[in-house]
Amino acid sequence: MTTQAIGTSRGGIDAGIAVRAYLAVTGIVLLLMMLFGFTMRLAQAQWINIEPNTFYMILTMHGSGMVGITGLSGAAVMWYFVRRHVPVSTGVFVANLVFFLVGALLILGSGFIGGFAGAWTFLYPLPEHSGGLWSANAAAFYMLGLLVIGVGFLLLHLDVLRGIISVYGGLGAGLGAKQAFGLAPEKDGPPPAVAAATMASISNIVGIVIGAVVLVLMLVTLYVPSFTFNTLLAKNLIYYFGHTFINVTIYMAVIAVYEILPMHTHRAWKTNRAFYLAWVLSTLMVLTVYPHHLLMDFAMPTWMLIAGQIISWVSGLPVLLVTAFGALTNVYRSGIKWSVAAGLVFIGVAGWAIGVIPAIADGTVIVNSVMHNTQWVPGHFHTYLLLGMVAMMLGFMAYIGGGRAPSRLGPAGLWTFLIGGAIFVLAFLAGGAASVPRRYAVHLPGWLPYDRVGVIGAGLVVIGTSLLVTRFFLALRSPMSGDGIR
Amino acid sequence: MIQNTVWDVSIILMGSVAAIFIGVAAGAPVALENYGPAIASAYRMRVWLFILAAVVLVAVNWRTLGELPYVSASAQGTPGIQRVDAVGEQWSWTISPTHFTVGETAEFHVTSKDVNHDFALYGPDMRIVTQVQAMPGYTNILRYTFKKPGIYRVLCLEYCGIGHTEMMSDIKVAAAKSVTGKTP
Ligand code: HEM
Ligand SMILES: [Cu+2]
Ligand SMILES: [Cu+2]
């Protein structure tokens, strides 16, 4: 297997600078979106007063912005590590960042100028039924923004797969399919970063293409009112895209765990048959489990909903029994000297594994009947996104740029983030168990205690994340510091 | 109530996983001299964990998939069941009838005139008892047998624009008529 010389620049742009640019954009956007989230929580707690139209606009921006930025930073993790094993283009990587920034501007414009508040799931036909709140043009800008971002990701994933095929000969080989089914020796399998990148790229390409189809159809309906299409079909396509994209962010970020923990424990990440099998099965499941978003759509074929429940349950196993188990055995009595980077990626695995539990519960039809679209849902997804994906990504950030930063900042940030995050997600989950709906700008008096505890947790998360991001920016001043790429 | 069970079980499982991570992290700085046997026994433990997970998975799915809320088309119009029409639109519900007695089964025919809404039925204690999506172009059928007297409320649980939180509507459920002469 070829190992590309680290630090070589292709297309005239230095890879190290490109990765840092991704992370710098991530740090800023992440903090901004967290402030939006904090604002919503304050409004729900009735400690500040904002109009519902502003609340829903912020909700739309927070949802799209967070999903986008986790996608972007996940791509940075994937690209950085997969590049050690296969040739990839820095030009394409940078192009994705440019597409992202252009798309983000369109989306921010649609919200802050056009007042678009159709939520990041832009459920057809809501974008064209705003009740006078936003114009067709605002909705169109939003959708164009998503399309532009999608194009960038499509190019990046195609380039990664091209690189993987050029070294391993095929996508099955990149995933370790032969190893998974015992047809080839485990030791000849691809490294974890390559298996994960293959899975993430295949899945995201499928999801983005489906998302592009529904976005284009909806753009047409905005301007040609006589053209309509089936609302249930639209819902299927939208959730297919949304589910896949947001899940893939975790599958990309987890590469940071596979790479950073072993550097600290001096034990290689065990890539055995179960590992490859988990990735093969995860690919299949991430592409088929989306009907769990439609369990309350009784018009769906019942067999699809039953399959949605069963696949939801099964898809938890690879996470818990392979990645979480792998991280635990890798760290167990290893003599590790904990660093901020290692601590954060370890928290990330825990957050992912813990968040999967309430998610699986909600994927059960009879539970979904009483928990669907309550705050149980932001409760579980903030657990595996904030305490899972984002923790892994902040770990990567600390690894790339934390080497020479002031020593106190990191640990203080880590603990504040962790404690605040736990309070924040538990407040959502408790609210959900008490039937507090999600996406409500105005809360009933009985719901306020949950919201107020949530505000405290959210505030701590914002502080903790600010410290960690500051640490990253301070380290940028010392040229190419830390243990990152030179 | 399902919510309480789900909360309890989730918190116990989440707490257990968290405890394992904390325990391993706290003990990790002290290196184990001989990692080989420890790892081997961990992987043996994983086989048992897998078997346990598989058993739980099959049992829970077997049990819960037997109680699906989906009403088959052939079962519609069963005698003794009160048909109720529920139509959502931006931003109100039209529901009729809205008065029931405890023990009565309502069959809600739920649809929407414009965008996606969600018909969520809250009990007198403001906990959700059941729900179904309200979609333009589709009529979803949801059955519920009222168990407690009081005011039930219908809330919209699918984001539908600026008036989303205003889509609240009341349903009154009277106590069952006491059948005189039957009390022992
Ligand atoms: C300080 C951190 C954060 C705070 C305070 C926060 C707060 C919130 C709040 C208040 C909501 C609306 C809840 C409701 O429906 O009632 C929300 C929704 C959401 N958040 Fe966050 N959040 C944070 C971090 C994140 C992160 C890291 C992600 C990563 C992907 C994320 C993704 C989302 C998504 C996708 C939604 C759903 C939007 C919708 O319902 O349309 N959030 N968040
Ligand atoms: Cu509604
Ligand atoms: Cu609504």
XYZ file of C-alpha atoms and ligand atoms in Angstrom, chain B residues 88-93 112 114-119 134 155-161 163-165 167, ligand 2:
26
model
C -55.558 19.993 10.100
C -54.832 23.196 8.252
C -52.560 26.176 8.877
C -53.194 26.779 11.803
C -56.163 24.996 13.356
C -57.866 21.644 13.742
C -54.639 17.831 6.199
C -52.314 22.067 3.152
C -48.977 20.943 4.641
C -47.872 18.136 6.967
C -49.242 18.343 10.499
C -49.291 15.722 13.243
C -52.368 14.866 15.290
C -51.812 14.431 9.156
C -51.611 19.393 19.613
C -49.829 19.652 16.293
C -46.501 17.816 16.442
C -45.229 18.393 12.921
C -43.706 21.791 12.279
C -46.102 23.560 9.921
C -45.121 27.227 9.970
C -48.711 29.168 13.914
C -47.519 25.631 14.723
C -47.954 26.017 18.486
C -52.912 24.280 16.768
Cu -49.823 21.684 12.173
